[in-house]
Short mmCIF file of C-alpha atoms and ligand atoms in Angstrom, two decimals:
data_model
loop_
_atom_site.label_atom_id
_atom_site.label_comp_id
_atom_site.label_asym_id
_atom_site.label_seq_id
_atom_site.Cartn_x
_atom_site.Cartn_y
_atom_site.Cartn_z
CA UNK Q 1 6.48 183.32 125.39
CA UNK Q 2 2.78 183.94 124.49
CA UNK Q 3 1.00 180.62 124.42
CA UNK Q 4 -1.58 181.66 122.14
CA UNK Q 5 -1.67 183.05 118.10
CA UNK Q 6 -1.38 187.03 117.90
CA UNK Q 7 -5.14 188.38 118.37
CA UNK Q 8 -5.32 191.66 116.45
CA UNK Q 9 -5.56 194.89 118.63
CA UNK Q 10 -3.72 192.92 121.07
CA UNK Q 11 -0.37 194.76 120.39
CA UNK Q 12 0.51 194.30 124.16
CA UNK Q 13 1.08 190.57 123.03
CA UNK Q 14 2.49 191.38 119.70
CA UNK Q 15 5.67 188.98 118.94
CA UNK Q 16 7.65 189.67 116.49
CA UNK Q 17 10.65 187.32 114.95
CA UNK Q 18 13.42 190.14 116.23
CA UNK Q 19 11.80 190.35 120.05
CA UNK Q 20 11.27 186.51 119.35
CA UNK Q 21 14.97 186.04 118.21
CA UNK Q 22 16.12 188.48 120.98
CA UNK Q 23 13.98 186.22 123.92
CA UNK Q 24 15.87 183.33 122.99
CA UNK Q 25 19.06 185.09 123.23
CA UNK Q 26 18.14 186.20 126.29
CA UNK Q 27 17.76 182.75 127.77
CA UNK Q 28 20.69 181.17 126.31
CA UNK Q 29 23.85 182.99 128.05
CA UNK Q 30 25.91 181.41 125.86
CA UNK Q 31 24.64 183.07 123.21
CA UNK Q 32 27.00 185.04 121.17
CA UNK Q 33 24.25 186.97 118.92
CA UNK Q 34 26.05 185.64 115.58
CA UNK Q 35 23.27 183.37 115.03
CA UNK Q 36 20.49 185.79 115.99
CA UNK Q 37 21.60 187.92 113.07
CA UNK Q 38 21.72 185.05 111.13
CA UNK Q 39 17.98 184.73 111.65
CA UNK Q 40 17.17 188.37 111.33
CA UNK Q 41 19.21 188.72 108.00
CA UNK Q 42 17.46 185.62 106.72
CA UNK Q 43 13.73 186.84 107.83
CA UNK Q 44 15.07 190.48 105.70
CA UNK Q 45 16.03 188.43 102.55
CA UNK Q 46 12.33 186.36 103.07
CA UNK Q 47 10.39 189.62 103.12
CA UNK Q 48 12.43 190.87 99.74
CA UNK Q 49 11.45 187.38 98.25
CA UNK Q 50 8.34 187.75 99.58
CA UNK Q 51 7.77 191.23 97.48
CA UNK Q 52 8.67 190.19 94.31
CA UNK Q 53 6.75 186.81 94.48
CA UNK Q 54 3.81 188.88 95.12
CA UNK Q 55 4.54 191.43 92.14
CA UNK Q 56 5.82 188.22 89.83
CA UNK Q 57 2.71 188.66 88.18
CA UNK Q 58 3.18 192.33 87.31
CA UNK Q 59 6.60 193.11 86.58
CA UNK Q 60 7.00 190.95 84.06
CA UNK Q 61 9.08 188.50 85.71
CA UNK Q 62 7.52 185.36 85.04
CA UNK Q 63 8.56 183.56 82.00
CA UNK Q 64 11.54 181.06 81.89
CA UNK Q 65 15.21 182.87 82.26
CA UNK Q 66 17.15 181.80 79.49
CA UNK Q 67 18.99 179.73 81.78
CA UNK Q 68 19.43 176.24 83.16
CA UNK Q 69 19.72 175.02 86.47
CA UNK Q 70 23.01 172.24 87.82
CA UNK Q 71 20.16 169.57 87.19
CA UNK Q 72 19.22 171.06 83.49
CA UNK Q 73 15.58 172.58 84.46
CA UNK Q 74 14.22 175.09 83.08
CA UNK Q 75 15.11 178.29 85.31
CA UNK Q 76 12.60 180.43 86.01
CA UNK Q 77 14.00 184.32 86.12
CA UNK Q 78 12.48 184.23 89.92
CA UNK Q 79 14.38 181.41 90.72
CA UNK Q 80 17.82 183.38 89.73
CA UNK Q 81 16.20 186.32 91.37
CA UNK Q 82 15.32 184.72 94.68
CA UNK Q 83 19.37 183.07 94.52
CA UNK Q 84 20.98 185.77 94.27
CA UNK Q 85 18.72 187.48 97.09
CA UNK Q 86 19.21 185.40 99.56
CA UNK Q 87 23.47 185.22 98.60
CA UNK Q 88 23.69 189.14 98.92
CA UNK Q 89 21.21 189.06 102.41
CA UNK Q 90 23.79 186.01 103.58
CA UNK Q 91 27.30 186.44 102.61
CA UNK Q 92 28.03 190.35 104.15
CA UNK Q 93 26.87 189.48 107.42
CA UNK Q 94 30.23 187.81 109.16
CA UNK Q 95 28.08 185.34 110.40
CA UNK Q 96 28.42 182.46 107.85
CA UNK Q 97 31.39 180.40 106.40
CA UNK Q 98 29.81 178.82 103.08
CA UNK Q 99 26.42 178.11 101.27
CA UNK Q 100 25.36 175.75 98.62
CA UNK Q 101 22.14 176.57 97.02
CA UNK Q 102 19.99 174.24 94.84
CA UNK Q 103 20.55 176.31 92.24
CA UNK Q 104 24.25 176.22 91.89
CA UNK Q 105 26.51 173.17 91.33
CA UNK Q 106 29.60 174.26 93.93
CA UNK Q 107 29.84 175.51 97.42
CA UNK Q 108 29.42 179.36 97.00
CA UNK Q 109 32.28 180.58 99.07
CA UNK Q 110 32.13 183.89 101.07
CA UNK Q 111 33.84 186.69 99.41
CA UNK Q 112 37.22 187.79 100.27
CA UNK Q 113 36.21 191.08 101.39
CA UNK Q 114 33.81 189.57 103.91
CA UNK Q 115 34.82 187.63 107.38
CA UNK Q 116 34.02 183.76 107.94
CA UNK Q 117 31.50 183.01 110.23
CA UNK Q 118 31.03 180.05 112.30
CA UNK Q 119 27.73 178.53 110.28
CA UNK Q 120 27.03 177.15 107.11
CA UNK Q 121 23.84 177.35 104.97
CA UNK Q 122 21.92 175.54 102.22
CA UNK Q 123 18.66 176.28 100.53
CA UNK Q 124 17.02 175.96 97.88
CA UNK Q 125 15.92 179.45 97.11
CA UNK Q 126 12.30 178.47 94.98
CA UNK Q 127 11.48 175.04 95.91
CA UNK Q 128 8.03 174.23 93.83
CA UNK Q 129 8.95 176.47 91.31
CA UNK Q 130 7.48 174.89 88.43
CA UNK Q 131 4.21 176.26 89.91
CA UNK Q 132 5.78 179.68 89.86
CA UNK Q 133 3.85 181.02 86.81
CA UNK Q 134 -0.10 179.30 87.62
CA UNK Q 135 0.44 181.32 91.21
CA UNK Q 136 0.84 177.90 93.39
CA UNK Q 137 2.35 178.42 96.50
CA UNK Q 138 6.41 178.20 96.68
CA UNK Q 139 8.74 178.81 98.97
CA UNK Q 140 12.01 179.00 100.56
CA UNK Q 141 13.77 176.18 102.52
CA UNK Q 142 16.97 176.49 104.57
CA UNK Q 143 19.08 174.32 106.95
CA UNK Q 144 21.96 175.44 108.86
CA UNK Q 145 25.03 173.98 110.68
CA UNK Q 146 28.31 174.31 112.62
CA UNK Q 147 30.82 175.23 110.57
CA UNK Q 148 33.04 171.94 110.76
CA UNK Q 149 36.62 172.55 108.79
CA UNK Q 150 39.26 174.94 110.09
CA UNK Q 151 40.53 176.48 107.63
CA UNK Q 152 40.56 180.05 106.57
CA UNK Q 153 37.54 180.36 104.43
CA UNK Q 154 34.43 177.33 104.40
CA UNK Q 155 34.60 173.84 102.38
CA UNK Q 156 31.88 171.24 101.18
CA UNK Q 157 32.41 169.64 104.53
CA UNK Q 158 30.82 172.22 106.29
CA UNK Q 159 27.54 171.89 104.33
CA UNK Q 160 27.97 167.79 103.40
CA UNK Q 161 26.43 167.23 107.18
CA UNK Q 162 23.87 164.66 108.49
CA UNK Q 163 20.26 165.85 109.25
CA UNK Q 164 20.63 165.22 113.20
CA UNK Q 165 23.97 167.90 112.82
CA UNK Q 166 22.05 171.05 112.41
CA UNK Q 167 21.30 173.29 114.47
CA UNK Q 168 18.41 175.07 112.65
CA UNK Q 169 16.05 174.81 109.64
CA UNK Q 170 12.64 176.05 108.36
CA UNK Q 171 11.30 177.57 105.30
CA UNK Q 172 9.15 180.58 103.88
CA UNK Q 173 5.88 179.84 102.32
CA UNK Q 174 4.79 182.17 100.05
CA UNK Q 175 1.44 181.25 100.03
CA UNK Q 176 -2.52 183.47 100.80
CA UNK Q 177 -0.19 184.90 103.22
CA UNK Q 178 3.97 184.84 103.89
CA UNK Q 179 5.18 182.67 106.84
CA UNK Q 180 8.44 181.96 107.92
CA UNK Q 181 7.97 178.32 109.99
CA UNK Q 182 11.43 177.35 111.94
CA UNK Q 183 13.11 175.59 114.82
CA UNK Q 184 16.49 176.27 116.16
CA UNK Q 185 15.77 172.33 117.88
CA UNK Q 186 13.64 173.89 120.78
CA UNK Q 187 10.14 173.14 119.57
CA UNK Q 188 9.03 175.08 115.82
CA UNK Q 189 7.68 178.56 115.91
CA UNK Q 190 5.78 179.83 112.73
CA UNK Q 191 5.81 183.52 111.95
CA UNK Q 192 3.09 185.22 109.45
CA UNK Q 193 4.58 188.30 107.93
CA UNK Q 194 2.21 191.58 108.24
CA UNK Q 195 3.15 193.34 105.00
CA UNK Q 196 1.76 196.75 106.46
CA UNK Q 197 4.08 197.25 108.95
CA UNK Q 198 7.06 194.78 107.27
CA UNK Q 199 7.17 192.51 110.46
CA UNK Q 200 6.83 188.84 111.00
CA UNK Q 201 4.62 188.13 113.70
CA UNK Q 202 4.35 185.10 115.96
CA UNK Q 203 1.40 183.29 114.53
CA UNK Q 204 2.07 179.67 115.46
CA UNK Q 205 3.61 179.45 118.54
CA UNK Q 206 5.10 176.01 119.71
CA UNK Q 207 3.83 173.73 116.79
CA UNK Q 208 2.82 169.95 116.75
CA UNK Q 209 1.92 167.43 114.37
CA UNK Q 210 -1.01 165.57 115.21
CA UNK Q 211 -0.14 161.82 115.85
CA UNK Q 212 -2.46 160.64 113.23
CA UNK Q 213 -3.72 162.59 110.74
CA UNK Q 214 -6.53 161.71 107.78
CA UNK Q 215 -4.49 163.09 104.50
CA UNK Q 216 -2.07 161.49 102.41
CA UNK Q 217 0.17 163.55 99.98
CA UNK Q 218 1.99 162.00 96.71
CA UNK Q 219 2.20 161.93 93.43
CA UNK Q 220 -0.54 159.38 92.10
CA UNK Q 221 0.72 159.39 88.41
CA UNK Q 222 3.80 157.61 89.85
CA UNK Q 223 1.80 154.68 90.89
CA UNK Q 224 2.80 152.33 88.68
CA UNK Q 225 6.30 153.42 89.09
CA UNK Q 226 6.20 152.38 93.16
CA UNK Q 227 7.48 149.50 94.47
CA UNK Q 228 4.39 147.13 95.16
CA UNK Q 229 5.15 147.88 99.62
CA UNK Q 230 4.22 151.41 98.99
CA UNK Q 231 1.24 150.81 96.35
CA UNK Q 232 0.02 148.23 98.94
CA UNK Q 233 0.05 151.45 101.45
CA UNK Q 234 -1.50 153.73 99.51
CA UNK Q 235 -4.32 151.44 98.68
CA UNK Q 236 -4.66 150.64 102.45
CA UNK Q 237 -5.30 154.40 103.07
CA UNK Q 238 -7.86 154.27 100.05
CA UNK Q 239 -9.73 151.19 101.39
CA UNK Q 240 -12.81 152.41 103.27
CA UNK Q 241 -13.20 151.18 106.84
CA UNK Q 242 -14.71 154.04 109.05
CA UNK Q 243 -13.66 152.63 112.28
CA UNK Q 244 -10.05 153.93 111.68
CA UNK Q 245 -11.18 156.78 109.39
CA UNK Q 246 -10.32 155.52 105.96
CA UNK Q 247 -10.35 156.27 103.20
CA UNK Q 248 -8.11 159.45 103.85
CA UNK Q 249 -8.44 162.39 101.68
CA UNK Q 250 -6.09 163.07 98.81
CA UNK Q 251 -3.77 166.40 98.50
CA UNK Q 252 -1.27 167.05 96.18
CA UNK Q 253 -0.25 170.46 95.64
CA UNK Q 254 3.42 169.63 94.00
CA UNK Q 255 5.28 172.42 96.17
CA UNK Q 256 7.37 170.47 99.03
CA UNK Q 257 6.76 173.53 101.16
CA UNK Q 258 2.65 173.87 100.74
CA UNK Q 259 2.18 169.43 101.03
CA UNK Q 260 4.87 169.63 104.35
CA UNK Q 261 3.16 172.78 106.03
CA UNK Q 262 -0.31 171.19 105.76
CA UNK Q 263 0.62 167.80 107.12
CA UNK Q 264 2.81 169.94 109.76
CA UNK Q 265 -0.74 171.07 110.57
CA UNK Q 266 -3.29 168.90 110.19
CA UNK Q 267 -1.38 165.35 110.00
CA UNK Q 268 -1.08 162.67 107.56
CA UNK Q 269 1.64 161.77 105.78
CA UNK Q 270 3.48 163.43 102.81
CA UNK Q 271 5.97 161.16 100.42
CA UNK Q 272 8.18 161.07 97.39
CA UNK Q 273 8.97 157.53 97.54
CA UNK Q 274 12.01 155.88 95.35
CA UNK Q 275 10.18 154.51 92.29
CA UNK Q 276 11.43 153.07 88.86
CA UNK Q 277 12.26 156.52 87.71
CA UNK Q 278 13.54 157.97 90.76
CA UNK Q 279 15.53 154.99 92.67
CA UNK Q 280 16.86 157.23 94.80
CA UNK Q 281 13.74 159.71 95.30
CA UNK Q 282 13.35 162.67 93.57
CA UNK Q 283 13.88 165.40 96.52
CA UNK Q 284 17.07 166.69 97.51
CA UNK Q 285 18.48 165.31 101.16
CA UNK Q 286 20.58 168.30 101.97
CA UNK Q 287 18.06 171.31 101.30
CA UNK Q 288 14.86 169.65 100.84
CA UNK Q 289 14.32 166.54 102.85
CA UNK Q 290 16.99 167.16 105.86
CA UNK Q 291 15.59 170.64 106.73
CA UNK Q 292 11.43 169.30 106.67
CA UNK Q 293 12.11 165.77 108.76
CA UNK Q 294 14.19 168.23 111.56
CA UNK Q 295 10.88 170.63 111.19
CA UNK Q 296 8.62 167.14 111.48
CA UNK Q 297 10.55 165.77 114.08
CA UNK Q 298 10.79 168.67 116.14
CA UNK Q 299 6.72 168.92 116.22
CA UNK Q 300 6.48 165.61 117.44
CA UNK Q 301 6.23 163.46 114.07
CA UNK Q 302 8.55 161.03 111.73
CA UNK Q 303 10.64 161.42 108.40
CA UNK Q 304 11.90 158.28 106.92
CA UNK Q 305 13.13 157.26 103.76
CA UNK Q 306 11.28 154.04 103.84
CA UNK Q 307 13.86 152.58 106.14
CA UNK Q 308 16.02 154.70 108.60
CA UNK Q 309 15.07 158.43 109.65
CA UNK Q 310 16.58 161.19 107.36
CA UNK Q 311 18.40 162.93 110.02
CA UNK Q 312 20.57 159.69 110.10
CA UNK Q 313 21.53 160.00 106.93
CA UNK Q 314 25.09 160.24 105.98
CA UNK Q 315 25.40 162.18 102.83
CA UNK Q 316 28.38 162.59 100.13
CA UNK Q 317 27.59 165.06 97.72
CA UNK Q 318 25.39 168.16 97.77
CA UNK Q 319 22.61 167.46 95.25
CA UNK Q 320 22.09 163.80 96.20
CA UNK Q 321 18.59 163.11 96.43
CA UNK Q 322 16.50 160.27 98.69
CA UNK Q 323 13.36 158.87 99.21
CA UNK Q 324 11.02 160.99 102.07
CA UNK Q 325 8.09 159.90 103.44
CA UNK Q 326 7.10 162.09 106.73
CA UNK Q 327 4.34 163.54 108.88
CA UNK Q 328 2.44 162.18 112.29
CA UNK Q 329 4.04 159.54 113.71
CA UNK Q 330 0.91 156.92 113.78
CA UNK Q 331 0.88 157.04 109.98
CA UNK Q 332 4.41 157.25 108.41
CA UNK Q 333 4.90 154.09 110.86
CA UNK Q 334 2.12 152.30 108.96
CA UNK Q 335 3.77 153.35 105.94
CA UNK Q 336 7.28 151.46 106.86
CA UNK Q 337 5.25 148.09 107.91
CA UNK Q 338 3.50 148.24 104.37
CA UNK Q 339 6.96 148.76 102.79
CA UNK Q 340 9.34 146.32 104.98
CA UNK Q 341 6.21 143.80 104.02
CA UNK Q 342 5.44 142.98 107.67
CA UNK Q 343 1.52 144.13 106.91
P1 P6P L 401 6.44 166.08 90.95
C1 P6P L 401 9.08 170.86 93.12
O1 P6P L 401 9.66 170.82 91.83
C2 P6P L 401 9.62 169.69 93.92
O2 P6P L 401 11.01 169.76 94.01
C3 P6P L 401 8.99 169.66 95.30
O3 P6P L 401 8.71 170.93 95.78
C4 P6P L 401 7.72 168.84 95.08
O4 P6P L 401 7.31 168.13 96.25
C5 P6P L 401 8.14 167.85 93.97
O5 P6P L 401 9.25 168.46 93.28
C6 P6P L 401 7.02 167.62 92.98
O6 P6P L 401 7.48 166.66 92.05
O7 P6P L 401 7.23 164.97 90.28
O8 P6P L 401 5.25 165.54 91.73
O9 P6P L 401 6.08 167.21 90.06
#
């Protein structure tokens, strides 16, 4: 595995998500290849997404669909488009059992005229998607499990699983450029999709979260709305004392997938703490929060919902939501001794 970022004209080195996919294969005997085409049928649905984010603007498919979502927001028509991509990529292949999407209330079973696979797969198919028609950065997020039930076709059980159960997650930033960031619990590997030759490339190979970083990421028009541990943080990281590099700078993009990837890289912490609006947090555990603190915790940093890591987490319905506060390790520790009032 190349342990350096793809240096154009160096197309000895060139690492692609199928050769990628097709390495790890090769190392794990065991392998049986279902997953692998898992991977490769998701990366194919990404670079469809991908296309018609990028053309949003010119086919006329911005505006709001004339529909509403399970949690009554306004759908936008890429939203619907991007769901029902990624169901048609996902349900043909053999390789899954269920799905539950953000964007629909039930389990979304696997046709009849398709075979059961042995994995099960949520997303949420346009996470940030409010931003959709100012051209802010969305994306695609996606955890996957063990099937769990038995039966003939899948059940809710197979996608109502704790965080530490999966065995892969990521998402797809459609951002200045497409990447498709994702661990399979050996380390995360970010891919940046070439659009001339329709290939996702290795770009970030083996990625970690610095320990400490100097950015904090939250809504600030909730601050009245936090309970007075968190405000107490916040203002902690706004207090200058340039010994331990405060005050940190402030970025807030309101896409999950654009505030995450930034902290993945250059540390910090990101959070959507419970508040007097949102007791439980506004973000979804199963497709939103679950799939980032595996991606956190796999480069080396922390996701918490103020009291007990995500992964931990035992959920009971599909669209429940929780409180997430995660990125380097140093910081979202601070965070918990502001809230648990020991500082
Ligand atoms: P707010 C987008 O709608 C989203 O689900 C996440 O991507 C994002 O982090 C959050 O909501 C933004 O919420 O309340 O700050 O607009």
């Amino acid at each position: 595995m190349p342990d350096r970022a793809y240096i154009p004209g160096d197309e000895a080195r060139i690492m692609t998500i199928q050769r990628y996919i097709a390495e790890m294969e090769r190392i794990h005997p065991d392998a049986t290849g279902e997953f692998s085409t898992l991977l490769r049928n998701l990366a194919l649905a990404a670079k469809i997404v991908s296309r018609e984010v990028r053309r949003a603007g010119l086919v006329d498919i911005l505006g709001g669909a004339s529909l509403t979502n399970v949690h009554g927001e306004d759908v936008k028509k890429l939203d619907v488009f991007a769901n029902q991509m990624i169901i048609n990529a996902m349900e043909s292949g053999g390789q899954l059992c269920v799905m539950a999407s953000e964007e629909n209330e039930t389990i979304i079973p696997i046709p009849e005229e398709f075979p059961c696979g042995h994995y099960a797969m949520l997303f949420d198919p346009l996470d940030g998607s409010s931003n959709i028609d100012v051209n802010v950065t969305i994306g695609t997020i996606f955890s996957i499990f063990h099937r769990v039930s038995d039966g003939e076709r899948g059940t809710e059980a197979d996608v109502v699983q704790s965080g530490d159960k999966q065995v892969a997650a990521g998402y797809i930033m459609y951002g200045s450029s497409t990447i498709m960031v994702f661990t399979t619990g050996e380390g995360v590997q970010g891919f940046t999709l070439d659009p001339t030759i329709g290939a996702f490339l290795l770009s970030h190979p083996n990625m970690t979260i610095p320990k400490r970083g100097r950015y904090y990421s939250v809504n600030e028009g909730n601050r009245m709305l936090w309970d007075n541990g968190f405000r107490r943080y916040i203002e902690h990281l706004q207090t200058p004392d340039f010994e331990s590099g405060r005050p940190y700078k402030s970025r807030y993009v309101g896409s999950m997938i654009a505030d995450v990837h930034r902290t993945l890289l250059y540390g910090g912490v990101f959070a959507y703490p419970a508040d007097e609006s949102n007791p439980n947090g506004k973000l979804r555990l199963l497709y939103e929060a679950n799939p980032m603190a595996y991606i956190i915790e796999q480069a080396g940093g922390r996701a918490v919902d103020g009291s007990r890591r995500i992964l931990e987490i035992e959920p009971h319905d599909i669209h429940q939501r929780t409180p997430v506060i995660l990125g380097s390790e140093e910081d979202v520790r601070v965070a918990e001794a502001f809230i648990a009032g020991t500082r």
